[in-house]
Every structure is written in C-alpha cells, then in structure tokens.
C-alpha cells in the first residue's frame, strides 16, 4: 500500500470510484465529486506519488503537456498494482472500479485504459489529454468513457479531446464527450453532466 489515499466503504455491490486529482492536488480534493456522481459507491481516492516543485502529480512531465513516457508507463502500472492491493485489503470488487480523474489524474486514468486490459469498468475523464501516441490499445469493448472537454481549454485543445475520443472509440470504448466553455476548469455543470452520464452508463445502487 505505497500510495497515500482515503478509502470510504460503499453499499453492497456498488462500484468503487477511483478518484485521481489534478496537478498540485491531493486525495481530499475530489471527494465531493463522489457524492454527486454516486453517493452509494465506495471511494478510493489516491495522491500521486510524484512531486513537481512540491506539487503532487501521478507521473513526471518534461514540460507543460510533454510527458515523460517511461515514467508514465511505470506510474500507470504502479497505480494499477496499488488498486489491486487495495481491493484485496479493503475487500472491494476489483472488476467494478470506475476512475474519476481531473487533468493530470484524468491523464493517468486514460493511460490505464491505454496500457492495461480490464483495468477499469468505466472512466470519467475531466479535461484529459492523449496520454501516449503510437501504441496499440487493448480491447475496450463494453467500457463506457465520459470526456469533459473545453472548447477553450488552453491545456488541451479541442482537437486533442477529439483525438482521444477517436483513439478510445477505435479500441471499442463507448465514449461520450461533454463540451464546456470554461477553459481547463472543472465546473458544477460538467460534474452534473458526468453524474447523469454515470446513471445511464454505470448505474446507481
Ligand atoms: C499533465 O501534465 O498531466 C497535464 O498537463 C495536465 C496538468 O496540468 O496536470
């Protein structure tokens, strides 16, 4: 159990929400989102193990928007192993984990989808980027993915959001994109859209 985290048990048979914060955040930031998306779900909220000038992240970057791919792959597997260990330790169903990530946290959630078959039952990605290019994705048939994107997001241009949608759909994922006009910010309307999507695509206990 080598990652700082918060675990909150959920109702019987409810999914587990894997909460993944943005750069400079921590394991407490996204807890209110779980209440909106699925109050009956268990919650595993994790702090990224990498520090960039004191700011927690889930993997290193070389510059703004330029990822250290070797570290990205290493950290993706590290997070996956942590979720496996946490499922055993806390007794939740590993096959029913739904990632909810914002920005850097959405990027590592997307990286789990890109690199590890069966890692996630579904994913809510708020303002994600394309985590990696030029690799073959695992079969993502039956995996619903919500992308919250910004028409004026200075960190992730609309074309990159559409590229991510295309890559995930190409692997069989069922992707819904919700567009906002609030830059890279995560707004209440976007969280409410994610919650409505979740009720349709994952269900609520
Ligand atoms: C990243 O590095 O993951 C993206 O640039 C988003 C962020 O600022 O965290």
XYZ file of N, CA, C and O and ligand atoms in Angstrom:
829
model
N 0.864 -1.194 0.000
C 0.000 0.000 0.000
C 0.900 1.244 0.000
O 1.056 1.908 1.010
N 1.521 1.509 -1.113
C 2.559 2.542 -1.163
C 2.075 3.871 -1.758
O 2.851 4.620 -2.319
N 0.777 4.129 -1.671
C 0.289 5.429 -2.132
C -0.625 6.004 -1.037
O -1.477 5.293 -0.498
N -0.439 7.302 -0.765
C -1.328 7.950 0.206
C -2.739 7.936 -0.364
O -2.931 8.200 -1.554
N -3.715 7.652 0.484
C -5.078 7.530 -0.039
C -6.104 7.658 1.069
O -5.780 7.588 2.258
N -7.351 7.806 0.627
C -8.515 7.747 1.514
C -9.402 6.639 0.974
O -9.621 6.574 -0.242
N -9.888 5.768 1.846
C -10.870 4.767 1.412
C -12.152 4.942 2.206
O -12.114 5.079 3.426
N -13.271 4.962 1.500
C -14.587 5.011 2.153
C -15.414 3.849 1.624
O -15.595 3.739 0.401
N -15.894 2.962 2.493
C -16.688 1.831 2.005
C -18.012 2.294 1.400
O -18.511 3.373 1.755
N -18.555 1.492 0.499
C -19.828 1.836 -0.142
C -20.891 0.806 0.186
O -20.672 -0.094 1.000
N -22.052 0.962 -0.453
C -23.140 -0.004 -0.285
C -22.724 -1.332 -0.925
O -21.858 -1.365 -1.800
N -23.381 -2.393 -0.504
C -23.057 -3.709 -1.047
C -23.267 -3.718 -2.562
O -24.263 -3.188 -3.063
N -22.318 -4.289 -3.277
C -22.375 -4.417 -4.744
C -22.267 -3.092 -5.501
O -22.424 -3.064 -6.721
N -22.044 -1.982 -4.789
C -21.860 -0.701 -5.504
C -20.440 -0.656 -6.077
O -19.524 -1.279 -5.533
N -20.234 0.073 -7.182
C -18.880 0.213 -7.732
C -17.958 0.972 -6.771
O -18.418 1.557 -5.786
N -16.683 0.944 -7.064
C -15.707 1.759 -6.328
C -15.220 2.870 -7.249
O -14.775 2.605 -8.379
N -15.337 4.107 -6.785
C -14.842 5.250 -7.559
C -13.378 5.477 -7.201
O -13.031 5.666 -6.031
N -12.520 5.437 -8.212
C -11.083 5.692 -8.042
C -10.853 7.162 -8.389
O -10.913 7.553 -9.554
N -10.669 7.999 -7.361
C -10.561 9.447 -7.573
C -9.100 9.848 -7.756
O -8.245 9.500 -6.934
N -8.841 10.616 -8.829
C -7.469 10.968 -9.205
C -7.397 12.481 -9.450
O -7.970 12.999 -10.426
N -6.692 13.180 -8.589
C -6.671 14.647 -8.572
C -5.807 15.242 -9.704
O -5.030 14.550 -10.349
N -5.902 16.556 -9.859
C -5.060 17.285 -10.807
C -3.730 17.688 -10.172
O -3.526 17.515 -8.955
N -2.821 18.246 -10.989
C -1.506 18.677 -10.505
C -1.653 19.624 -9.310
O -2.406 20.596 -9.377
N -0.900 19.322 -8.240
C -0.939 20.176 -7.054
C -2.070 19.838 -6.106
O -2.232 20.489 -5.071
N -2.844 18.830 -6.438
C -3.961 18.441 -5.585
C -3.571 17.338 -4.619
O -2.394 17.008 -4.465
N -4.580 16.770 -3.977
C -4.315 15.631 -3.093
C -5.566 14.750 -3.018
O -6.558 15.011 -3.704
N -5.471 13.741 -2.148
C -6.522 12.710 -2.096
C -7.840 13.233 -1.516
O -8.839 12.514 -1.513
N -7.849 14.468 -1.011
C -9.100 15.015 -0.462
C -9.888 15.840 -1.490
O -11.091 16.043 -1.320
N -9.198 16.313 -2.541
C -9.810 17.274 -3.477
C -11.118 16.819 -4.108
O -12.064 17.591 -4.218
N -11.131 15.591 -4.594
C -12.270 15.167 -5.418
C -13.346 14.433 -4.625
O -14.335 13.969 -5.212
N -13.173 14.331 -3.304
C -14.174 13.592 -2.504
C -15.600 14.124 -2.722
O -16.535 13.326 -2.827
N -15.793 15.467 -2.842
C -17.169 15.945 -3.077
C -17.767 15.433 -4.404
O -18.986 15.285 -4.510
N -16.919 15.152 -5.396
C -17.433 14.647 -6.681
C -18.103 13.292 -6.513
O -19.115 12.996 -7.167
N -17.536 12.462 -5.636
C -18.094 11.118 -5.428
C -19.526 11.225 -4.923
O -20.395 10.443 -5.319
N -19.789 12.222 -4.079
C -21.133 12.430 -3.541
C -22.121 12.767 -4.646
O -23.287 12.409 -4.580
N -21.667 13.495 -5.652
C -22.554 13.886 -6.756
C -22.717 12.728 -7.740
O -23.812 12.452 -8.229
N -21.630 12.041 -8.022
C -21.658 11.013 -9.075
C -22.355 9.740 -8.587
O -23.206 9.190 -9.284
N -21.997 9.251 -7.413
C -22.648 8.055 -6.878
C -22.426 7.976 -5.365
O -21.428 7.418 -4.904
N -23.377 8.539 -4.580
C -23.197 8.561 -3.125
C -23.148 7.173 -2.496
O -22.683 7.034 -1.370
N -23.618 6.142 -3.222
C -23.596 4.797 -2.631
C -22.288 4.057 -2.932
O -22.040 2.985 -2.386
N -21.464 4.624 -3.808
C -20.239 3.932 -4.219
C -19.193 3.949 -3.112
O -19.170 4.859 -2.275
N -18.324 2.950 -3.115
C -17.104 3.023 -2.311
C -16.175 4.027 -2.988
O -16.310 4.302 -4.187
N -15.251 4.588 -2.210
C -14.342 5.593 -2.759
C -12.904 5.226 -2.411
O -12.593 4.963 -1.241
N -12.056 5.190 -3.421
C -10.616 5.065 -3.211
C -9.989 6.290 -3.857
O -9.955 6.406 -5.081
N -9.580 7.242 -3.022
C -9.033 8.494 -3.548
C -7.537 8.518 -3.241
O -7.120 8.360 -2.099
N -6.743 8.713 -4.295
C -5.303 8.459 -4.208
C -4.522 9.743 -4.452
O -4.927 10.571 -5.274
N -3.388 9.888 -3.751
C -2.478 11.008 -4.027
C -1.349 10.531 -4.948
O -0.742 9.483 -4.705
N -1.058 11.284 -5.997
C 0.029 10.928 -6.911
C 1.363 10.882 -6.170
O 1.615 11.686 -5.268
N 2.217 9.950 -6.599
C 3.498 9.723 -5.913
C 4.625 10.634 -6.386
O 5.705 10.610 -5.821
N 4.393 11.416 -7.436
C 5.451 12.259 -7.998
C 5.276 13.683 -7.475
O 4.148 14.154 -7.325
N 6.386 14.352 -7.198
C 6.307 15.761 -6.795
C 6.989 16.634 -7.840
O 8.115 16.356 -8.253
N 6.284 17.690 -8.276
C 6.885 18.666 -9.193
C 6.904 19.997 -8.437
O 5.842 20.578 -8.214
N 8.071 20.431 -8.052
C 8.206 21.633 -7.207
C 7.158 21.635 -6.082
O 6.430 22.601 -5.890
N 7.087 20.503 -5.383
C 6.201 20.404 -4.215
C 4.763 20.037 -4.547
O 3.961 19.837 -3.644
N 4.439 19.977 -5.851
C 3.040 19.687 -6.234
C 2.881 18.206 -6.597
O 3.559 17.724 -7.524
N 1.979 17.503 -5.882
C 1.751 16.100 -6.232
C 1.206 15.936 -7.644
O 0.365 16.727 -8.091
N 1.720 14.902 -8.331
C 1.246 14.504 -9.666
C 1.279 12.984 -9.745
O 1.880 12.328 -8.910
N 0.670 12.447 -10.797
C 0.669 10.996 -10.968
C 1.821 10.500 -11.823
O 2.094 9.309 -11.847
N 2.486 11.385 -12.572
C 3.676 10.974 -13.352
C 4.448 12.229 -13.716
O 3.905 13.349 -13.667
N 5.716 12.034 -14.089
C 6.559 13.196 -14.412
C 6.227 13.760 -15.789
O 5.803 13.039 -16.685
N 6.495 15.055 -15.939
C 6.434 15.646 -17.287
C 7.724 16.409 -17.530
O 8.383 16.877 -16.597
N 8.082 16.515 -18.807
C 9.334 17.168 -19.193
C 9.096 18.657 -19.358
O 9.981 19.474 -19.141
N 7.894 19.001 -19.765
C 7.467 20.400 -19.911
C 5.954 20.371 -19.891
O 5.352 19.301 -19.860
N 5.339 21.547 -19.922
C 3.871 21.620 -19.948
C 3.348 20.794 -21.128
O 3.687 21.070 -22.282
N 2.558 19.773 -20.837
C 1.962 18.976 -21.907
C 2.900 17.985 -22.568
O 2.510 17.314 -23.518
N 4.159 17.912 -22.096
C 5.109 16.937 -22.670
C 5.425 15.909 -21.588
O 6.104 16.224 -20.602
N 4.927 14.702 -21.771
C 5.007 13.708 -20.705
C 6.303 12.908 -20.780
O 6.824 12.640 -21.869
N 6.808 12.511 -19.618
C 7.928 11.570 -19.524
C 7.308 10.179 -19.698
O 6.747 9.618 -18.756
N 7.402 9.637 -20.906
C 6.642 8.420 -21.234
C 7.064 7.219 -20.404
O 6.238 6.404 -20.015
N 8.384 7.133 -20.144
C 8.856 5.992 -19.352
C 8.237 6.059 -17.949
O 7.759 5.050 -17.425
N 8.236 7.241 -17.371
C 7.653 7.389 -16.036
C 6.138 7.175 -16.083
O 5.566 6.555 -15.184
N 5.497 7.681 -17.143
C 4.047 7.495 -17.289
C 3.699 6.005 -17.245
O 2.788 5.588 -16.524
N 4.441 5.203 -18.011
C 4.143 3.761 -18.072
C 4.416 3.121 -16.709
O 3.593 2.364 -16.183
N 5.556 3.477 -16.107
C 5.894 2.926 -14.782
C 4.817 3.278 -13.754
O 4.338 2.425 -13.005
N 4.421 4.542 -13.721
C 3.438 5.009 -12.713
C 2.043 4.439 -12.969
O 1.264 4.237 -12.039
N 1.729 4.196 -14.244
C 0.427 3.601 -14.577
C 0.337 2.197 -13.983
O -0.667 1.826 -13.367
N 1.425 1.436 -14.136
C 1.430 0.072 -13.580
C 1.488 0.111 -12.052
O 0.884 -0.725 -11.384
N 2.203 1.099 -11.509
C 2.270 1.246 -10.051
C 0.866 1.515 -9.480
O 0.463 0.921 -8.476
N 0.114 2.402 -10.131
C -1.244 2.711 -9.674
C -2.144 1.477 -9.798
O -2.935 1.175 -8.900
N -2.004 0.767 -10.909
C -2.792 -0.453 -11.127
C -2.517 -1.470 -10.008
O -3.449 -2.046 -9.430
N -1.233 -1.662 -9.682
C -0.883 -2.613 -8.604
C -1.456 -2.137 -7.274
O -1.944 -2.927 -6.472
N -1.408 -0.821 -7.050
C -1.958 -0.277 -5.804
C -3.462 -0.558 -5.714
O -3.976 -0.944 -4.659
N -4.181 -0.361 -6.823
C -5.637 -0.613 -6.811
C -5.889 -2.104 -6.555
O -6.789 -2.469 -5.785
N -5.088 -2.974 -7.172
C -5.235 -4.422 -6.913
C -5.051 -4.723 -5.423
O -5.855 -5.443 -4.818
N -3.989 -4.157 -4.834
C -3.706 -4.411 -3.412
C -4.819 -3.855 -2.530
O -5.226 -4.470 -1.547
N -5.313 -2.659 -2.889
C -6.368 -2.021 -2.099
C -7.654 -2.850 -2.159
O -8.362 -2.983 -1.156
N -7.949 -3.435 -3.326
C -9.157 -4.262 -3.467
C -9.076 -5.447 -2.505
O -10.066 -5.798 -1.847
N -7.875 -6.031 -2.426
C -7.705 -7.166 -1.520
C -7.804 -6.705 -0.058
O -8.494 -7.306 0.758
N -7.125 -5.618 0.249
C -7.059 -5.119 1.624
C -8.435 -4.669 2.131
O -8.827 -4.993 3.257
N -9.146 -3.896 1.318
C -10.431 -3.342 1.774
C -11.626 -4.215 1.399
O -12.750 -3.943 1.815
N -11.388 -5.203 0.522
C -12.456 -6.140 0.181
C -13.478 -5.596 -0.795
O -14.651 -5.926 -0.706
N -13.042 -4.746 -1.771
C -13.990 -4.342 -2.816
C -13.714 -5.120 -4.102
O -12.649 -5.713 -4.263
N -14.713 -5.096 -4.992
C -14.639 -5.872 -6.236
C -13.718 -5.154 -7.238
O -14.069 -4.095 -7.755
N -12.569 -5.762 -7.540
C -11.587 -5.119 -8.434
C -12.145 -4.910 -9.845
O -11.693 -4.019 -10.573
N -13.127 -5.748 -10.218
C -13.649 -5.639 -11.584
C -14.700 -4.537 -11.701
O -15.245 -4.302 -12.771
N -14.979 -3.849 -10.598
C -16.007 -2.809 -10.641
C -15.454 -1.453 -10.200
O -16.084 -0.727 -9.423
N -14.274 -1.112 -10.716
C -13.631 0.155 -10.376
C -13.858 1.154 -11.517
O -13.575 0.865 -12.684
N -14.404 2.312 -11.157
C -14.674 3.380 -12.127
C -13.754 4.558 -11.790
O -13.849 5.135 -10.701
N -12.864 4.914 -12.709
C -11.964 6.044 -12.453
C -12.708 7.354 -12.656
O -13.534 7.486 -13.572
N -12.421 8.314 -11.776
C -12.911 9.690 -11.950
C -11.683 10.582 -11.777
O -11.155 10.721 -10.670
N -11.194 11.143 -12.880
C -9.959 11.913 -12.805
C -10.115 13.292 -13.398
O -10.934 13.508 -14.308
N -9.329 14.219 -12.857
C -9.311 15.579 -13.403
C -7.881 15.917 -13.854
O -6.925 15.731 -13.081
N -7.730 16.398 -15.075
C -6.462 16.906 -15.585
C -5.364 15.841 -15.474
O -5.493 14.783 -16.090
N -4.332 16.052 -14.681
C -3.287 15.038 -14.576
C -3.866 13.684 -14.127
O -3.425 12.622 -14.598
N -4.862 13.716 -13.249
C -5.500 12.475 -12.804
C -6.291 11.818 -13.929
O -6.351 10.585 -14.031
N -6.919 12.623 -14.786
C -7.620 12.068 -15.950
C -6.607 11.463 -16.921
O -6.878 10.448 -17.571
N -5.425 12.073 -16.995
C -4.409 11.556 -17.916
C -3.896 10.192 -17.485
O -3.671 9.313 -18.317
N -3.717 9.978 -16.174
C -3.249 8.640 -15.766
C -4.390 7.626 -15.863
O -4.160 6.460 -16.176
N -5.635 8.076 -15.662
C -6.765 7.159 -15.862
C -6.827 6.738 -17.337
O -7.000 5.554 -17.651
N -6.657 7.714 -18.245
C -6.638 7.379 -19.682
C -5.472 6.436 -19.973
O -5.598 5.496 -20.762
N -4.343 6.649 -19.300
C -3.185 5.784 -19.504
C -3.471 4.354 -19.034
O -3.002 3.389 -19.643
N -4.252 4.198 -17.960
C -4.658 2.835 -17.537
C -5.463 2.171 -18.663
O -5.259 1.005 -18.971
N -6.388 2.947 -19.263
C -7.181 2.387 -20.367
C -6.267 2.012 -21.538
O -6.480 1.003 -22.202
N -5.244 2.841 -21.799
C -4.356 2.631 -22.952
C -3.429 1.424 -22.759
O -3.006 0.812 -23.732
N -3.051 1.136 -21.509
C -1.978 0.162 -21.276
C -2.406 -1.145 -20.630
O -1.694 -2.134 -20.768
N -3.536 -1.147 -19.879
C -3.812 -2.325 -19.045
C -5.217 -2.860 -19.320
O -6.214 -2.243 -18.929
N -5.313 -4.021 -19.987
C -6.633 -4.583 -20.268
C -7.405 -4.844 -18.981
O -6.837 -5.335 -18.004
N -8.670 -4.471 -18.982
C -9.530 -4.770 -17.829
C -9.250 -3.932 -16.598
O -9.777 -4.223 -15.519
N -8.449 -2.883 -16.714
C -8.077 -2.106 -15.517
C -9.274 -1.365 -14.925
O -9.360 -1.194 -13.716
N -10.193 -0.914 -15.786
C -11.302 -0.073 -15.320
C -12.618 -0.552 -15.920
O -12.683 -0.911 -17.093
N -13.664 -0.495 -15.101
C -15.002 -0.824 -15.616
C -15.549 0.318 -16.462
O -16.307 0.119 -17.413
N -15.194 1.544 -16.079
C -15.636 2.749 -16.781
C -14.714 3.882 -16.347
O -13.965 3.736 -15.372
N -14.781 5.014 -17.058
C -13.927 6.137 -16.673
C -14.621 7.459 -16.943
O -15.260 7.640 -17.992
N -14.497 8.361 -15.971
C -14.938 9.750 -16.120
C -13.665 10.587 -16.199
O -12.906 10.662 -15.229
N -13.429 11.187 -17.366
C -12.183 11.923 -17.593
C -12.515 13.405 -17.749
O -13.104 13.811 -18.761
N -12.156 14.209 -16.749
C -12.383 15.646 -16.830
C -11.111 16.312 -17.374
O -10.076 16.293 -16.730
N -11.214 16.862 -18.569
C -10.113 17.584 -19.221
C -8.845 16.742 -19.394
O -7.758 17.154 -19.002
N -9.009 15.565 -20.015
C -7.836 14.718 -20.267
C -7.107 15.130 -21.541
O -7.656 15.847 -22.388
N -5.867 14.642 -21.665
C -5.098 14.777 -22.900
C -4.894 13.365 -23.475
O -5.283 12.384 -22.844
N -4.273 13.284 -24.657
C -3.890 11.969 -25.182
C -2.640 11.554 -24.404
O -1.619 12.228 -24.477
N -2.716 10.462 -23.602
C -1.578 10.161 -22.730
C -0.353 9.681 -23.501
O 0.783 9.931 -23.088
N -0.592 9.010 -24.640
C 0.523 8.430 -25.391
C 0.066 8.166 -26.817
O -1.100 7.830 -27.034
N 0.995 8.299 -27.760
C 0.631 8.055 -29.157
C 1.457 6.889 -29.711
O 2.524 6.580 -29.193
N 0.932 6.261 -30.773
C 1.720 5.251 -31.490
C 1.738 3.885 -30.828
O 2.620 3.077 -31.122
N 0.795 3.602 -29.944
C 0.724 2.251 -29.374
C -0.642 1.653 -29.692
O -1.598 2.379 -29.955
N -0.685 0.309 -29.651
C -1.966 -0.353 -29.865
C -2.689 -0.448 -28.524
O -2.098 -0.876 -27.534
N -3.950 -0.035 -28.512
C -4.711 -0.069 -27.267
C -5.297 -1.453 -27.040
O -5.568 -2.172 -27.998
N -5.525 -1.832 -25.765
C -6.243 -3.086 -25.508
C -7.682 -2.979 -25.996
O -8.155 -1.890 -26.306
N -8.368 -4.120 -26.050
C -9.778 -4.125 -26.433
C -10.590 -3.437 -25.320
O -10.566 -3.876 -24.176
N -11.267 -2.352 -25.679
C -12.047 -1.601 -24.681
C -13.561 -1.759 -24.913
O -14.350 -0.942 -24.439
N -13.937 -2.839 -25.618
C -15.376 -3.069 -25.859
C -16.110 -3.148 -24.528
O -15.642 -3.821 -23.601
N -17.233 -2.453 -24.459
C -18.055 -2.505 -23.246
C -17.563 -1.573 -22.151
O -18.113 -1.602 -21.048
N -16.541 -0.768 -22.425
C -16.055 0.175 -21.401
C -16.598 1.566 -21.732
O -16.214 2.173 -22.733
N -17.532 2.083 -20.908
C -18.045 3.431 -21.156
C -17.074 4.498 -20.633
O -16.512 4.352 -19.547
N -16.892 5.551 -21.432
C -15.966 6.624 -21.045
C -16.654 7.974 -21.254
O -17.216 8.233 -22.324
N -16.610 8.811 -20.227
C -17.098 10.190 -20.314
C -15.884 11.105 -20.421
O -14.955 11.014 -19.613
N -15.894 11.985 -21.417
C -14.836 13.000 -21.527
C -15.479 14.366 -21.337
O -16.386 14.748 -22.084
N -15.021 15.106 -20.329
C -15.414 16.502 -20.170
C -14.317 17.351 -20.785
O -13.165 17.292 -20.339
N -14.673 18.115 -21.820
C -13.641 18.837 -22.566
C -14.009 20.316 -22.666
O -15.165 20.686 -22.480
N -13.008 21.141 -22.965
C -13.261 22.569 -23.070
C -13.007 23.085 -24.482
O -11.949 22.824 -25.055
N -13.979 23.806 -25.027
C -13.785 24.414 -26.356
C -12.656 25.435 -26.316
O -12.045 25.738 -27.344
N -12.388 25.979 -25.117
C -11.341 26.996 -24.973
C -10.344 26.579 -23.879
O -9.863 27.418 -23.132
N -10.082 25.278 -23.816
C -9.145 24.769 -22.805
C -7.715 25.034 -23.297
O -7.306 24.477 -24.316
N -6.937 25.873 -22.574
C -5.604 26.217 -23.059
C -4.599 25.071 -22.895
O -3.529 25.081 -23.512
N -4.947 24.074 -22.072
C -4.020 22.960 -21.827
C -4.320 21.804 -22.768
O -3.417 21.092 -23.205
N -5.597 21.627 -23.088
C -5.971 20.551 -24.010
C -6.901 21.124 -25.079
O -8.066 21.396 -24.806
N -6.370 21.314 -26.275
C -7.154 21.891 -27.375
C -8.266 20.917 -27.772
O -8.109 19.703 -27.601
N -9.394 21.454 -28.300
C -10.499 20.574 -28.719
C -10.041 19.446 -29.649
O -10.537 18.324 -29.542
N -9.081 19.732 -30.528
C -8.626 18.690 -31.464
C -8.020 17.509 -30.701
O -8.160 16.356 -31.116
N -7.359 17.799 -29.580
C -6.764 16.701 -28.803
C -7.845 15.903 -28.078
O -7.749 14.677 -27.967
N -8.890 16.596 -27.598
C -10.015 15.875 -26.969
C -10.653 14.943 -27.996
O -10.991 13.789 -27.685
N -10.805 15.449 -29.235
C -11.415 14.625 -30.288
C -10.496 13.470 -30.682
O -10.946 12.364 -30.984
N -9.188 13.740 -30.662
C -8.225 12.668 -30.970
C -8.345 11.549 -29.927
O -8.355 10.359 -30.272
N -8.448 11.943 -28.647
C -8.584 10.937 -27.583
C -9.870 10.143 -27.768
O -9.882 8.916 -27.657
N -10.961 10.862 -28.071
C -12.234 10.180 -28.323
C -12.059 9.132 -29.433
O -12.471 7.982 -29.293
N -11.401 9.534 -30.529
C -11.214 8.637 -31.678
C -10.367 7.413 -31.313
O -10.678 6.287 -31.717
N -9.305 7.628 -30.535
C -8.433 6.507 -30.156
C -9.195 5.509 -29.281
O -9.091 4.289 -29.471
N -9.971 6.035 -28.320
C -10.720 5.142 -27.417
C -11.825 4.414 -28.195
O -12.018 3.203 -28.029
N -12.526 5.152 -29.056
C -13.584 4.506 -29.856
C -12.985 3.461 -30.792
O -13.570 2.411 -31.015
N -11.804 3.753 -31.321
C -11.128 2.790 -32.208
C -10.834 1.480 -31.495
O -10.731 0.422 -32.130
N -10.689 1.540 -30.166
C -10.429 0.322 -29.376
C -11.731 -0.296 -28.872
O -11.706 -1.276 -28.134
N -12.873 0.309 -29.237
C -14.164 -0.289 -28.891
C -14.881 0.361 -27.730
O -15.994 -0.054 -27.377
N -14.271 1.373 -27.095
C -14.929 2.022 -25.956
C -16.147 2.806 -26.441
O -16.218 3.224 -27.602
N -17.077 3.002 -25.511
C -18.299 3.738 -25.808
C -18.126 5.135 -25.186
O -18.266 5.305 -23.979
N -17.772 6.114 -26.017
C -17.316 7.414 -25.496
C -18.386 8.490 -25.659
O -18.982 8.613 -26.731
N -18.622 9.254 -24.603
C -19.483 10.445 -24.677
C -18.630 11.661 -24.352
O -17.919 11.659 -23.346
N -18.735 12.692 -25.180
C -17.971 13.917 -24.912
C -18.940 15.027 -24.524
O -19.950 15.251 -25.196
N -18.628 15.690 -23.419
C -19.416 16.838 -22.951
C -18.528 18.078 -23.092
O -17.423 18.124 -22.557
N -19.019 19.083 -23.813
C -18.212 20.290 -24.065
C -18.612 21.431 -23.140
O -19.790 21.643 -22.888
N -17.611 22.140 -22.666
C -17.821 23.331 -21.843
C -17.018 24.486 -22.446
O -16.179 24.277 -23.336
N -17.256 25.681 -21.918
C -16.511 26.865 -22.383
C -15.835 27.560 -21.214
O -15.836 28.781 -21.126
N -15.267 26.771 -20.322
C -14.679 27.323 -19.093
C -13.203 26.975 -18.962
O -12.732 26.660 -17.868
N -12.505 27.012 -20.095
C -11.071 26.742 -20.064
C -10.789 25.346 -19.530
O -11.478 24.374 -19.868
N -9.783 25.245 -18.642
C -9.377 23.937 -18.094
C -10.102 23.663 -16.779
O -9.840 22.676 -16.118
N -11.018 24.589 -16.400
C -11.671 24.459 -15.092
C -12.693 23.332 -15.069
O -13.329 23.037 -16.080
N -12.861 22.757 -13.893
C -13.890 21.739 -13.685
C -15.073 22.414 -13.003
O -14.964 22.862 -11.860
N -16.179 22.514 -13.721
C -17.337 23.258 -13.210
C -18.429 22.304 -12.702
O -18.410 21.109 -13.004
N -19.381 22.886 -11.965
C -20.506 22.085 -11.468
C -21.317 21.502 -12.612
O -21.793 20.374 -12.523
N -21.476 22.272 -13.691
C -22.299 21.732 -14.797
C -21.620 20.506 -15.401
O -22.287 19.540 -15.764
N -20.293 20.551 -15.473
C -19.579 19.384 -16.031
C -19.712 18.172 -15.099
O -19.914 17.044 -15.562
N -19.615 18.407 -13.783
C -19.742 17.293 -12.825
C -21.171 16.733 -12.878
O -21.377 15.515 -12.859
N -22.158 17.632 -13.004
C -23.550 17.148 -13.082
C -23.767 16.353 -14.375
O -24.471 15.344 -14.381
N -23.131 16.784 -15.465
C -23.236 16.034 -16.731
C -22.603 14.655 -16.566
O -23.131 13.644 -17.058
N -21.472 14.600 -15.848
C -20.812 13.305 -15.607
C -21.713 12.400 -14.772
O -21.813 11.195 -15.023
N -22.402 12.996 -13.784
C -23.286 12.209 -12.915
C -24.467 11.643 -13.716
O -24.848 10.474 -13.548
N -25.025 12.466 -14.614
C -26.146 11.997 -15.444
C -25.671 10.867 -16.366
O -26.355 9.849 -16.548
N -24.486 11.055 -16.940
C -23.901 10.019 -17.810
C -23.694 8.722 -17.018
O -24.007 7.624 -17.497
N -23.187 8.860 -15.783
C -22.898 7.697 -14.933
C -24.174 6.902 -14.670
O -24.183 5.676 -14.746
N -25.263 7.636 -14.354
C -26.527 6.931 -14.059
C -26.998 6.118 -15.265
O -27.509 5.023 -15.127
N -26.758 6.638 -16.476
C -27.174 5.933 -17.695
C -26.237 4.776 -18.029
O -26.656 3.751 -18.568
N -24.939 4.959 -17.759
C -23.947 4.015 -18.304
C -23.340 3.059 -17.279
O -22.788 2.033 -17.653
N -23.376 3.431 -16.017
C -22.822 2.551 -14.983
C -23.930 2.116 -14.030
O -23.962 0.981 -13.581
N -24.875 3.017 -13.757
C -25.990 2.694 -12.863
C -25.671 3.103 -11.453
O -24.520 3.302 -11.103
N -26.712 3.235 -10.679
C -26.542 3.647 -9.283
C -27.262 2.628 -8.419
O -28.341 2.167 -8.761
N -26.618 2.305 -7.305
C -27.237 1.310 -6.420
C -28.273 1.959 -5.530
O -28.142 3.080 -5.157
C -0.484 16.948 -17.266
O 0.668 17.273 -17.103
O -0.949 15.875 -16.910
C -1.331 17.959 -17.947
O -0.564 18.979 -18.436
C -2.395 18.474 -17.089
C -1.845 19.116 -15.854
O -1.547 20.303 -15.852
O -1.742 18.433 -14.868
